[in-house]
Coordinates of C-alpha atoms in Angstrom, one line a residue:
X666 CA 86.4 89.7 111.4
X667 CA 86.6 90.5 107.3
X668 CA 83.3 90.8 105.6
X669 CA 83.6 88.1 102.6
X670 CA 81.6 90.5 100.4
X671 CA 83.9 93.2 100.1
X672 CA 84.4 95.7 97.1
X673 CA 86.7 94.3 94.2
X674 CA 89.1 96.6 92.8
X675 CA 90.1 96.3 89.1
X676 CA 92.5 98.3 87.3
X677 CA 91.4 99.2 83.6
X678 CA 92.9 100.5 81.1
X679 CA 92.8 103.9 82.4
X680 CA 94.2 102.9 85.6
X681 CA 97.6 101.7 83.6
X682 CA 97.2 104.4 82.0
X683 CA 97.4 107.3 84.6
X684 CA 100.0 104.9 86.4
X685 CA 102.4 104.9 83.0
X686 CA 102.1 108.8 82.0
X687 CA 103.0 109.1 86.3
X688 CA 106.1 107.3 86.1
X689 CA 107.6 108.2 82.7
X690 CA 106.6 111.9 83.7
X691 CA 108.1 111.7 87.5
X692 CA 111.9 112.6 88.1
X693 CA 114.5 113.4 90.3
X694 CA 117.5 112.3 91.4
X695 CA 116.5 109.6 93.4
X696 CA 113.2 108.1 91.4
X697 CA 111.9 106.0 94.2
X698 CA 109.7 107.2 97.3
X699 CA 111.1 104.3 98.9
X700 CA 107.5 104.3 101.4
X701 CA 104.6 103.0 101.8
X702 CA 101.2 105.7 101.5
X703 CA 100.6 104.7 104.9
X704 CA 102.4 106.2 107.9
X705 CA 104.1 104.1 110.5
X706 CA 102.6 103.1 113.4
X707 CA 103.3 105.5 116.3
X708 CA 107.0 104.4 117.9
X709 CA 107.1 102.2 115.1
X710 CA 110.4 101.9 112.8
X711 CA 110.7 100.5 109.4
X712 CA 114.1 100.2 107.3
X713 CA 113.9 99.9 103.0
X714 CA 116.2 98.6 100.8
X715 CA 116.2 99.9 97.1
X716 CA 117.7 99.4 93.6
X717 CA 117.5 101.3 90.4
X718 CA 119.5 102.4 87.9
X719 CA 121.0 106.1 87.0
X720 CA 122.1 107.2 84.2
X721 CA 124.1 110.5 82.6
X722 CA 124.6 111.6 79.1
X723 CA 126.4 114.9 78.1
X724 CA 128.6 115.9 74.9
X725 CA 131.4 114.0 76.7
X726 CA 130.0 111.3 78.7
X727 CA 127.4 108.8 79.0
X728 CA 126.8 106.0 80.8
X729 CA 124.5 103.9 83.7
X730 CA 125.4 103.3 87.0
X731 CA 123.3 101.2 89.6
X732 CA 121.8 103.1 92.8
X733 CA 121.6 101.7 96.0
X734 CA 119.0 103.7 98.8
X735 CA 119.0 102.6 102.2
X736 CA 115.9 104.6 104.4
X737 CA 114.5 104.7 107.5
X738 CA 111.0 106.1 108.4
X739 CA 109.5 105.9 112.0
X740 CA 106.0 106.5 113.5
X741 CA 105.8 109.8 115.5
X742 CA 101.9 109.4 116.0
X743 CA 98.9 107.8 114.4
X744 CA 99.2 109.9 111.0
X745 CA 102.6 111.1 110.6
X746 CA 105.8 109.9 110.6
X747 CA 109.6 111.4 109.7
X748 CA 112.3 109.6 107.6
X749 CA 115.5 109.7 105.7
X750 CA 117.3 107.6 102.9
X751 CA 120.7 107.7 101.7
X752 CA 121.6 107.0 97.8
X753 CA 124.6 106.8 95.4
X754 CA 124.5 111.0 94.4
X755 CA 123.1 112.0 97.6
X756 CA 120.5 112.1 100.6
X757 CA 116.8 113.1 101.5
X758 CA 115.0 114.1 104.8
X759 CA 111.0 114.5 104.9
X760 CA 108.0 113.6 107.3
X761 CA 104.4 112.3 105.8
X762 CA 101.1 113.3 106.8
X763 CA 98.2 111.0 105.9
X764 CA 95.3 112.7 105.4
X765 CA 92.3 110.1 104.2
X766 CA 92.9 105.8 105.7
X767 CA 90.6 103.5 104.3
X768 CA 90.3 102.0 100.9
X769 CA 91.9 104.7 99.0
X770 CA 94.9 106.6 101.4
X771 CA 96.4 109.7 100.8
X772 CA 99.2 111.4 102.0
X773 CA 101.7 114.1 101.9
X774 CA 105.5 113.6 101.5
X775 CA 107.2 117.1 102.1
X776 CA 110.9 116.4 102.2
X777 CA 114.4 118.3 101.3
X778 CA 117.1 116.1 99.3
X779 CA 120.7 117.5 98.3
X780 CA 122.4 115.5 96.0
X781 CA 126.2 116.0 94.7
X782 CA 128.1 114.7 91.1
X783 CA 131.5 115.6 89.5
X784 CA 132.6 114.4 86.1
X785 CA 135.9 114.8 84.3
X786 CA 136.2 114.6 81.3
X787 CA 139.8 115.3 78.9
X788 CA 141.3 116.9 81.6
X789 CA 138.1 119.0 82.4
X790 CA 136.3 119.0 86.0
X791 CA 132.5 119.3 86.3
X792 CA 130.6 119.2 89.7
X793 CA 127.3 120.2 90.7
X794 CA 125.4 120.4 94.2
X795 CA 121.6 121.0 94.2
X796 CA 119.3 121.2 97.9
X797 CA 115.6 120.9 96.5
X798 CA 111.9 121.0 97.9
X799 CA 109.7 118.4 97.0
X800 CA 106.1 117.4 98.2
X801 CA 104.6 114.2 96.7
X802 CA 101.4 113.3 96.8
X803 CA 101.3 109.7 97.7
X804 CA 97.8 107.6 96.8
X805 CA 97.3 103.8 97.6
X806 CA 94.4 102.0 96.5
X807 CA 94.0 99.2 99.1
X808 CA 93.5 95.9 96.7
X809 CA 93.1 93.5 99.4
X810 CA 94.9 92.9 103.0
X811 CA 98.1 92.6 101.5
X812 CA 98.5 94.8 98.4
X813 CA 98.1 98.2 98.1
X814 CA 98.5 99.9 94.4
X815 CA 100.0 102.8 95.2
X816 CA 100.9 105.5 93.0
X817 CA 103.4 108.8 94.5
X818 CA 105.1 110.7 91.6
X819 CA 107.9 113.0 92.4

């Protein structure tokens, strides 16, 4: 049973703070982490559906697109699971450890994306393939049952 008198949990302005300068400073091709801080349960699987927008602008072209990401993450034990997504440009493979459950959970992200573009422009064909590394750190501060205010820059 939940204790009524738990801890409240507000946000001040420093909290919007960190949580703006994260997200305007965060990038790669595929913004989203598209996952929760907390790992799936052990033979657990969870699908995610996601939607952003991504956009190009060079001497010759510029424009928006919309992204769709489709992933798939499932529990190999009680603190780590493994996972993949697809997107528009590309595709990501990783595992999470979770290092600290409570109020406040941390994990790790490590994963390996590869993503893939050409452009033509007068007559003139561009491409680029990149493979890279990433390792988020993924925090969630546990507002209440139901909401967690997580925060994983990439």
């Amino acid at each position: 049973m939940r204790s009524t008198s738990s801890p409240r949990y507000e946000l001040g302005a420093l909290g919007w703070g960190i949580g703006l300068v994260g997200a305007l400073t965060a990038g790669c091709p595929s913004m989203s982490t598209l996952q929760t801080v907390r790992t799936v349960p052990q033979n657990a699987t969870r699908f995610a559906l996601g939607l952003e927008a991504v956009g190009v602008a060079s001497d010759d072209v510029s424009g928006a697109l919309p992204q769709f990401e489709i992933g798939v993450r499932h529990g190999l034990g009680e603190n780590v699971d493994i996972g993949g997504k697809i997107y528009l440009l590309g595709a990501e493979f990783g595992a999470k450890y979770q290092f600290l459950r409570g109020n406040l959970d941390g994990s790790l992200a490590p994963a390996i994306s590869y993503f893939s573009f050409t452009s033509e422009s007068g007559g003139t064909k561009s491409s680029a393939s990149v493979i890279y590394l990433h390792l988020p750190l993924l925090l969630g501060l546990n507002v209440s049952e139901g909401f967690t205010f997580g925060l994983g820059p990439k």
